[in-house]
Tab-separated table of N, CA and C in Angstrom:
chain	number	residue	atom	x	y	z
A	1	MET	N	66.329	29.229	68.658
A	1	MET	CA	66.416	27.830	68.191
A	1	MET	C	67.058	27.878	66.784
A	2	SER	N	68.244	27.382	66.673
A	2	SER	CA	68.933	27.447	65.396
A	2	SER	C	69.384	26.011	65.027
A	3	ASP	N	68.635	25.342	64.262
A	3	ASP	CA	68.913	24.041	63.725
A	3	ASP	C	69.607	24.226	62.385
A	4	THR	N	70.980	23.952	62.337
A	4	THR	CA	71.696	24.164	61.122
A	4	THR	C	71.671	22.934	60.240
A	5	ARG	N	71.007	21.864	60.682
A	5	ARG	CA	70.965	20.631	59.839
A	5	ARG	C	70.071	20.914	58.613
A	6	LYS	N	70.493	20.435	57.524
A	6	LYS	CA	69.748	20.552	56.261
A	6	LYS	C	68.677	19.402	56.284
A	7	HIS	N	67.525	19.657	55.674
A	7	HIS	CA	66.508	18.638	55.508
A	7	HIS	C	67.012	17.619	54.443
A	8	THR	N	66.694	16.372	54.821
A	8	THR	CA	66.847	15.284	53.739
A	8	THR	C	65.522	15.169	53.133
A	9	GLU	N	65.430	15.303	51.802
A	9	GLU	CA	64.188	15.240	51.071
A	9	GLU	C	63.867	13.805	50.799
A	10	VAL	N	62.662	13.321	51.137
A	10	VAL	CA	62.315	11.919	50.991
A	10	VAL	C	60.994	11.744	50.220
A	11	ALA	N	60.992	10.865	49.304
A	11	ALA	CA	59.742	10.574	48.587
A	11	ALA	C	59.144	9.303	49.190
A	12	VAL	N	57.835	9.341	49.593
A	12	VAL	CA	57.237	8.251	50.294
A	12	VAL	C	56.008	7.792	49.539
A	13	GLY	N	55.883	6.466	49.344
A	13	GLY	CA	54.729	5.909	48.635
A	13	GLY	C	53.707	5.298	49.527
A	14	ILE	N	52.545	5.756	49.400
A	14	ILE	CA	51.374	5.133	50.150
A	14	ILE	C	50.666	4.255	49.106
A	15	LEU	N	51.044	2.989	49.038
A	15	LEU	CA	50.397	2.046	48.083
A	15	LEU	C	49.044	1.629	48.634
A	16	ILE	N	47.992	1.879	47.880
A	16	ILE	CA	46.650	1.589	48.392
A	16	ILE	C	45.983	0.611	47.486
A	17	ARG	N	45.699	-0.537	47.969
A	17	ARG	CA	44.946	-1.611	47.273
A	17	ARG	C	43.535	-1.180	47.012
A	18	GLN	N	42.848	-1.883	46.066
A	18	GLN	CA	41.378	-1.559	45.794
A	18	GLN	C	40.537	-1.714	47.001
A	19	ASP	N	40.866	-2.617	47.940
A	19	ASP	CA	40.079	-2.795	49.146
A	19	ASP	C	40.416	-1.807	50.246
A	20	GLY	N	41.343	-0.869	49.974
A	20	GLY	CA	41.715	0.150	50.934
A	20	GLY	C	42.934	-0.183	51.801
A	21	ALA	N	43.381	-1.409	51.696
A	21	ALA	CA	44.564	-1.773	52.500
A	21	ALA	C	45.856	-1.016	52.015
A	22	LEU	N	46.653	-0.706	52.993
A	22	LEU	CA	47.873	0.116	52.800
A	22	LEU	C	49.132	-0.805	52.910
A	23	LEU	N	50.130	-0.649	52.094
A	23	LEU	CA	51.378	-1.410	52.154
A	23	LEU	C	52.307	-0.790	53.100
A	24	LEU	N	52.759	-1.530	54.086
A	24	LEU	CA	53.904	-1.087	55.000
A	24	LEU	C	54.925	-2.136	54.892
A	25	SER	N	56.203	-1.676	55.085
A	25	SER	CA	57.326	-2.669	55.138
A	25	SER	C	58.266	-2.218	56.243
A	26	THR	N	59.118	-3.189	56.677
A	26	THR	CA	60.013	-2.817	57.695
A	26	THR	C	61.339	-2.201	57.112
A	27	ARG	N	61.955	-1.424	58.025
A	27	ARG	CA	63.243	-0.855	57.643
A	27	ARG	C	64.253	-1.938	57.747
A	28	PRO	N	65.239	-1.979	56.779
A	28	PRO	CA	66.200	-3.070	56.711
A	28	PRO	C	67.232	-2.959	57.840
A	29	GLU	N	67.878	-4.074	58.117
A	29	GLU	CA	68.990	-4.124	59.099
A	29	GLU	C	70.044	-3.151	58.595
A	30	GLY	N	70.722	-2.537	59.596
A	30	GLY	CA	71.778	-1.632	59.240
A	30	GLY	C	71.328	-0.209	59.085
A	31	LYS	N	70.064	0.062	59.018
A	31	LYS	CA	69.558	1.361	58.866
A	31	LYS	C	68.980	1.927	60.223
A	32	ALA	N	68.989	3.173	60.371
A	32	ALA	CA	68.344	3.732	61.595
A	32	ALA	C	66.940	3.240	61.690
A	33	TYR	N	66.559	2.919	62.880
A	33	TYR	CA	65.187	2.358	63.134
A	33	TYR	C	64.871	1.031	62.443
A	34	ALA	N	65.933	0.237	62.313
A	34	ALA	CA	65.766	-1.100	61.665
A	34	ALA	C	64.655	-1.876	62.345
A	35	GLY	N	63.826	-2.476	61.600
A	35	GLY	CA	62.699	-3.282	62.086
A	35	GLY	C	61.432	-2.507	62.307
A	36	TYR	N	61.535	-1.177	62.210
A	36	TYR	CA	60.293	-0.367	62.398
A	36	TYR	C	59.528	-0.466	61.036
A	37	TRP	N	58.200	-0.396	61.140
A	37	TRP	CA	57.364	-0.401	60.024
A	37	TRP	C	57.222	0.995	59.477
A	38	GLU	N	57.212	1.124	58.105
A	38	GLU	CA	57.122	2.358	57.486
A	38	GLU	C	56.415	2.221	56.070
A	39	PHE	N	56.093	3.320	55.469
A	39	PHE	CA	55.661	3.326	54.071
A	39	PHE	C	57.004	3.383	53.282
A	40	PRO	N	57.000	2.632	52.157
A	40	PRO	CA	58.284	2.557	51.381
A	40	PRO	C	58.583	3.876	50.616
A	41	GLY	N	59.900	4.042	50.399
A	41	GLY	CA	60.360	5.238	49.670
A	41	GLY	C	61.789	5.416	50.013
A	42	GLY	N	62.268	6.650	49.733
A	42	GLY	CA	63.682	6.943	50.007
A	42	GLY	C	64.088	8.323	49.520
A	43	LYS	N	65.384	8.650	49.692
A	43	LYS	CA	65.894	9.966	49.391
A	43	LYS	C	65.638	10.348	48.018
A	44	ILE	N	65.374	11.627	47.784
A	44	ILE	CA	65.296	12.244	46.449
A	44	ILE	C	66.694	12.738	46.081
A	45	GLU	N	67.235	12.189	45.009
A	45	GLU	CA	68.552	12.471	44.568
A	45	GLU	C	68.551	13.806	43.789
A	46	ALA	N	69.719	14.505	43.674
A	46	ALA	CA	69.754	15.700	42.920
A	46	ALA	C	69.288	15.530	41.564
A	47	GLY	N	68.421	16.494	41.123
A	47	GLY	CA	67.825	16.512	39.717
A	47	GLY	C	66.575	15.603	39.618
A	48	GLU	N	66.201	14.881	40.616
A	48	GLU	CA	65.038	14.018	40.592
A	48	GLU	C	63.791	14.743	40.971
A	49	THR	N	62.689	14.446	40.355
A	49	THR	CA	61.394	14.896	40.909
A	49	THR	C	60.976	13.923	42.015
A	50	VAL	N	59.913	14.255	42.771
A	50	VAL	CA	59.395	13.401	43.768
A	50	VAL	C	59.010	12.046	43.155
A	51	THR	N	58.269	12.165	42.079
A	51	THR	CA	57.787	10.939	41.415
A	51	THR	C	58.895	10.061	40.900
A	52	GLU	N	59.942	10.670	40.342
A	52	GLU	CA	61.051	9.959	39.773
A	52	GLU	C	61.781	9.195	40.827
A	53	ALA	N	61.973	9.862	42.054
A	53	ALA	CA	62.623	9.278	43.123
A	53	ALA	C	61.871	8.055	43.711
A	54	LEU	N	60.487	8.326	43.827
A	54	LEU	CA	59.709	7.253	44.341
A	54	LEU	C	59.656	6.058	43.414
A	55	ARG	N	59.581	6.310	42.110
A	55	ARG	CA	59.594	5.192	41.116
A	55	ARG	C	60.905	4.471	41.249
A	56	ARG	N	62.005	5.080	41.370
A	56	ARG	CA	63.345	4.439	41.455
A	56	ARG	C	63.436	3.639	42.788
A	57	GLU	N	63.073	4.308	43.826
A	57	GLU	CA	63.148	3.646	45.186
A	57	GLU	C	62.318	2.376	45.257
A	58	LEU	N	61.068	2.410	44.672
A	58	LEU	CA	60.189	1.219	44.870
A	58	LEU	C	60.650	0.118	43.966
A	59	ILE	N	61.270	0.395	42.832
A	59	ILE	CA	61.942	-0.627	42.005
A	59	ILE	C	63.126	-1.304	42.859
A	60	GLU	N	63.987	-0.423	43.358
A	60	GLU	CA	65.112	-0.879	44.149
A	60	GLU	C	64.751	-1.617	45.384
A	61	GLU	N	63.739	-1.153	46.156
A	61	GLU	CA	63.409	-1.803	47.423
A	61	GLU	C	62.367	-3.011	47.303
A	62	LEU	N	61.363	-2.823	46.455
A	62	LEU	CA	60.289	-3.734	46.435
A	62	LEU	C	60.145	-4.568	45.113
A	63	GLY	N	60.770	-4.118	44.030
A	63	GLY	CA	60.704	-4.858	42.789
A	63	GLY	C	59.491	-4.440	42.018
A	64	VAL	N	58.740	-3.400	42.328
A	64	VAL	CA	57.541	-3.083	41.610
A	64	VAL	C	57.733	-1.719	40.908
A	65	THR	N	57.030	-1.627	39.769
A	65	THR	CA	57.012	-0.369	39.050
A	65	THR	C	55.680	0.348	39.198
A	66	ILE	N	55.682	1.478	39.685
A	66	ILE	CA	54.442	2.253	39.982
A	66	ILE	C	53.971	2.923	38.787
A	67	GLY	N	52.658	3.164	38.685
A	67	GLY	CA	52.053	4.020	37.752
A	67	GLY	C	52.147	5.427	38.153
A	68	GLU	N	51.005	6.182	38.032
A	68	GLU	CA	50.947	7.564	38.492
A	68	GLU	C	51.037	7.635	40.013
A	69	ALA	N	51.813	8.574	40.521
A	69	ALA	CA	51.969	8.953	41.925
A	69	ALA	C	51.242	10.217	42.172
A	70	HIS	N	50.332	10.286	43.093
A	70	HIS	CA	49.548	11.500	43.360
A	70	HIS	C	50.145	12.175	44.504
A	71	GLU	N	50.893	13.237	44.411
A	71	GLU	CA	51.541	13.884	45.477
A	71	GLU	C	50.396	14.490	46.330
A	72	TRP	N	50.533	14.200	47.641
A	72	TRP	CA	49.394	14.457	48.529
A	72	TRP	C	49.658	15.463	49.630
A	73	LYS	N	50.699	15.164	50.454
A	73	LYS	CA	51.016	16.059	51.598
A	73	LYS	C	52.565	16.081	51.790
A	74	VAL	N	53.069	17.140	52.459
A	74	VAL	CA	54.355	17.164	52.859
A	74	VAL	C	54.473	17.387	54.324
A	75	THR	N	55.222	16.576	55.074
A	75	THR	CA	55.422	16.768	56.474
A	75	THR	C	56.944	16.799	56.761
A	76	GLU	N	57.291	17.236	57.942
A	76	GLU	CA	58.676	17.171	58.397
A	76	GLU	C	58.747	16.451	59.680
A	77	HIS	N	59.894	15.710	59.882
A	77	HIS	CA	60.053	15.011	61.143
A	77	HIS	C	61.535	15.156	61.527
A	78	ASP	N	61.811	15.385	62.805
A	78	ASP	CA	63.117	15.565	63.250
A	78	ASP	C	63.507	14.330	64.070
A	79	TYR	N	64.274	13.429	63.369
A	79	TYR	CA	64.827	12.260	64.016
A	79	TYR	C	66.108	12.595	64.573
A	80	PRO	N	66.643	11.822	65.517
A	80	PRO	CA	68.014	12.057	66.073
A	80	PRO	C	69.105	11.967	64.945
A	81	HIS	N	68.854	11.119	63.979
A	81	HIS	CA	69.895	10.882	62.935
A	81	HIS	C	69.682	11.806	61.663
A	82	ALA	N	68.490	12.368	61.558
A	82	ALA	CA	68.175	13.208	60.343
A	82	ALA	C	66.962	14.057	60.481
A	83	LEU	N	67.067	15.235	59.886
A	83	LEU	CA	65.896	16.076	59.781
A	83	LEU	C	65.317	15.820	58.373
A	84	VAL	N	64.107	15.274	58.293
A	84	VAL	CA	63.667	14.872	57.028
A	84	VAL	C	62.298	15.677	56.649
A	85	ARG	N	62.241	15.939	55.314
A	85	ARG	CA	60.976	16.483	54.734
A	85	ARG	C	60.428	15.356	53.927
A	86	LEU	N	59.214	14.855	54.291
A	86	LEU	CA	58.655	13.709	53.641
A	86	LEU	C	57.491	14.146	52.647
A	87	HIS	N	57.726	13.737	51.392
A	87	HIS	CA	56.822	14.044	50.266
A	87	HIS	C	55.926	12.788	50.118
A	88	TRP	N	54.682	12.826	50.674
A	88	TRP	CA	53.775	11.653	50.625
A	88	TRP	C	53.037	11.623	49.367
A	89	CYS	N	53.043	10.453	48.704
A	89	CYS	CA	52.373	10.251	47.436
A	89	CYS	C	51.456	8.980	47.520
A	90	LYS	N	50.207	9.245	47.093
A	90	LYS	CA	49.316	8.028	47.033
A	90	LYS	C	49.528	7.339	45.633
A	91	VAL	N	49.599	6.034	45.706
A	91	VAL	CA	49.764	5.269	44.487
A	91	VAL	C	48.713	4.110	44.488
A	92	PHE	N	47.937	4.114	43.371
A	92	PHE	CA	46.859	3.109	43.307
A	92	PHE	C	47.257	2.099	42.241
A	93	ASP	N	48.255	2.268	41.460
A	93	ASP	CA	48.623	1.449	40.304
A	93	ASP	C	50.074	1.031	40.296
A	94	TRP	N	50.277	-0.239	40.206
A	94	TRP	CA	51.771	-0.724	40.184
A	94	TRP	C	51.735	-2.064	39.448
A	95	SER	N	52.903	-2.444	39.004
A	95	SER	CA	53.038	-3.738	38.331
A	95	SER	C	54.331	-4.429	38.865
A	96	GLY	N	54.430	-5.711	38.723
A	96	GLY	CA	55.529	-6.584	39.145
A	96	GLY	C	55.092	-7.246	40.446
A	97	GLY	N	55.942	-8.218	40.795
A	97	GLY	CA	55.691	-8.965	42.067
A	97	GLY	C	56.563	-8.391	43.184
A	98	PHE	N	56.035	-8.294	44.385
A	98	PHE	CA	56.831	-7.714	45.498
A	98	PHE	C	57.962	-8.624	45.831
A	99	GLU	N	59.166	-8.161	45.828
A	99	GLU	CA	60.411	-8.918	46.040
A	99	GLU	C	61.104	-8.687	47.397
A	100	MET	N	60.810	-7.607	48.074
A	100	MET	CA	61.493	-7.225	49.293
A	100	MET	C	63.047	-7.472	49.187
A	101	ARG	N	63.629	-6.605	48.275
A	101	ARG	CA	65.009	-6.706	47.838
A	101	ARG	C	66.040	-6.376	48.907
A	102	GLU	N	65.551	-5.733	50.049
A	102	GLU	CA	66.512	-5.386	51.119
A	102	GLU	C	66.334	-6.245	52.359
A	103	GLY	N	65.612	-7.362	52.190
A	103	GLY	CA	65.430	-8.306	53.280
A	103	GLY	C	64.308	-7.925	54.215
A	104	GLN	N	63.569	-6.905	53.835
A	104	GLN	CA	62.543	-6.390	54.785
A	104	GLN	C	61.268	-7.309	54.667
A	105	GLN	N	60.370	-7.053	55.579
A	105	GLN	CA	59.016	-7.682	55.600
A	105	GLN	C	58.012	-6.735	55.054
A	106	MET	N	56.867	-7.235	54.609
A	106	MET	CA	55.863	-6.308	54.157
A	106	MET	C	54.500	-6.830	54.661
A	107	ALA	N	53.528	-5.944	54.783
A	107	ALA	CA	52.260	-6.350	55.292
A	107	ALA	C	51.210	-5.356	54.745
A	108	TRP	N	50.084	-5.866	54.244
A	108	TRP	CA	48.958	-5.019	53.879
A	108	TRP	C	48.186	-4.735	55.114
A	109	GLN	N	47.897	-3.534	55.424
A	109	GLN	CA	47.235	-3.140	56.658
A	109	GLN	C	45.989	-2.267	56.456
A	110	THR	N	44.999	-2.575	57.340
A	110	THR	CA	43.846	-1.672	57.387
A	110	THR	C	43.816	-1.162	58.893
A	111	PHE	N	42.940	-0.250	59.172
A	111	PHE	CA	42.876	0.332	60.533
A	111	PHE	C	41.940	-0.499	61.387
A	112	PRO	N	42.319	-0.806	62.634
A	112	PRO	CA	43.556	-0.455	63.273
A	112	PRO	C	44.695	-1.273	62.787
A	113	LEU	N	45.914	-0.700	62.697
A	113	LEU	CA	47.129	-1.383	62.236
A	113	LEU	C	47.403	-2.542	63.202
A	114	THR	N	47.978	-3.682	62.657
A	114	THR	CA	48.302	-4.788	63.504
A	114	THR	C	49.807	-4.969	63.624
A	115	VAL	N	50.633	-4.045	62.922
A	115	VAL	CA	52.063	-4.147	62.921
A	115	VAL	C	52.584	-3.046	63.906
A	116	SER	N	53.710	-3.313	64.537
A	116	SER	CA	54.375	-2.309	65.305
A	116	SER	C	55.825	-2.748	65.598
A	117	PRO	N	56.748	-1.786	65.922
A	117	PRO	CA	56.486	-0.417	66.070
A	117	PRO	C	56.500	0.246	64.631
A	118	VAL	N	55.782	1.386	64.604
A	118	VAL	CA	55.759	2.221	63.345
A	118	VAL	C	56.702	3.376	63.467
A	119	LEU	N	57.309	3.696	62.356
A	119	LEU	CA	58.246	4.822	62.409
A	119	LEU	C	57.517	6.162	62.788
A	120	PRO	N	58.104	6.840	63.726
A	120	PRO	CA	57.403	8.029	64.234
A	120	PRO	C	56.884	9.073	63.260
A	121	GLY	N	57.610	9.297	62.191
A	121	GLY	CA	57.275	10.216	61.167
A	121	GLY	C	56.020	9.876	60.426
A	122	ALA	N	55.521	8.628	60.529
A	122	ALA	CA	54.318	8.212	59.793
A	122	ALA	C	53.042	8.407	60.545
A	123	TYR	N	53.114	8.748	61.844
A	123	TYR	CA	51.871	8.827	62.718
A	123	TYR	C	50.956	9.959	62.181
A	124	PRO	N	51.338	11.154	61.806
A	124	PRO	CA	50.359	12.164	61.377
A	124	PRO	C	49.673	11.632	60.116
A	125	VAL	N	50.469	11.025	59.232
A	125	VAL	CA	49.851	10.555	57.965
A	125	VAL	C	48.891	9.435	58.170
A	126	LEU	N	49.235	8.545	59.093
A	126	LEU	CA	48.321	7.438	59.492
A	126	LEU	C	46.970	8.028	59.991
A	127	ASP	N	47.079	8.999	60.835
A	127	ASP	CA	45.791	9.645	61.351
A	127	ASP	C	45.002	10.217	60.271
A	128	TRP	N	45.630	10.954	59.271
A	128	TRP	CA	44.919	11.509	58.135
A	128	TRP	C	44.267	10.429	57.296
A	129	LEU	N	45.020	9.343	57.017
A	129	LEU	CA	44.474	8.269	56.197
A	129	LEU	C	43.338	7.586	56.883
A	130	GLU	N	43.474	7.337	58.199
A	130	GLU	CA	42.334	6.640	58.946
A	130	GLU	C	41.123	7.506	58.844
A	131	ALA	N	41.263	8.813	58.998
A	131	ALA	CA	40.046	9.727	58.877
A	131	ALA	C	39.490	9.669	57.445
A	132	GLU	N	40.379	9.687	56.475
A	132	GLU	CA	39.895	9.564	55.062
A	132	GLU	C	39.285	8.265	54.692
A	133	LEU	N	39.975	7.198	55.026
A	133	LEU	CA	39.569	5.901	54.527
A	133	LEU	C	38.550	5.280	55.565
A	134	GLY	N	38.593	5.637	56.794
A	134	GLY	CA	37.717	5.062	57.740
A	134	GLY	C	38.143	3.752	58.206
A	135	VAL	N	37.607	3.353	59.294
A	135	VAL	CA	37.982	2.015	59.825
A	135	VAL	C	37.221	0.981	59.037
A	136	THR	N	37.902	0.003	58.406
A	136	THR	CA	37.269	-1.013	57.568
A	136	THR	C	37.075	-2.319	58.325
A	137	GLY	N	37.874	-2.581	59.346
A	137	GLY	CA	37.818	-3.814	60.086
A	137	GLY	C	38.163	-5.062	59.331
A	138	ALA	N	38.720	-4.868	58.137
A	138	ALA	CA	39.107	-6.024	57.288
A	138	ALA	C	40.410	-6.604	57.808
């Protein structure tokens, strides 16, 4: 098995409200998997740390500025359009109003999720979060 594709490094933010709800947003039109629900984030540019990339992406996409990002897990997912390495960060602190600057939708979710479809690369993380946070029924 010789996959010569390079990984695309991606910073992903798991924004967690005080009540345990998680922020998901839809992928914008024109992007692969448009309309699928995902945790916000984006590509890490050359010279950026995971936190710097996440901070930049969330300002660009959502109009919010995050506080500290807690790097949590790293996963990989092989999509038909890209081989990605996802750097998952938990974020408990942010400021600004959510603006959805790419025309996407957003939803605060608890388990079980009520939005679908969800981007396939998020499933392992959702399982871990559900085990950690538990079913709230909210």
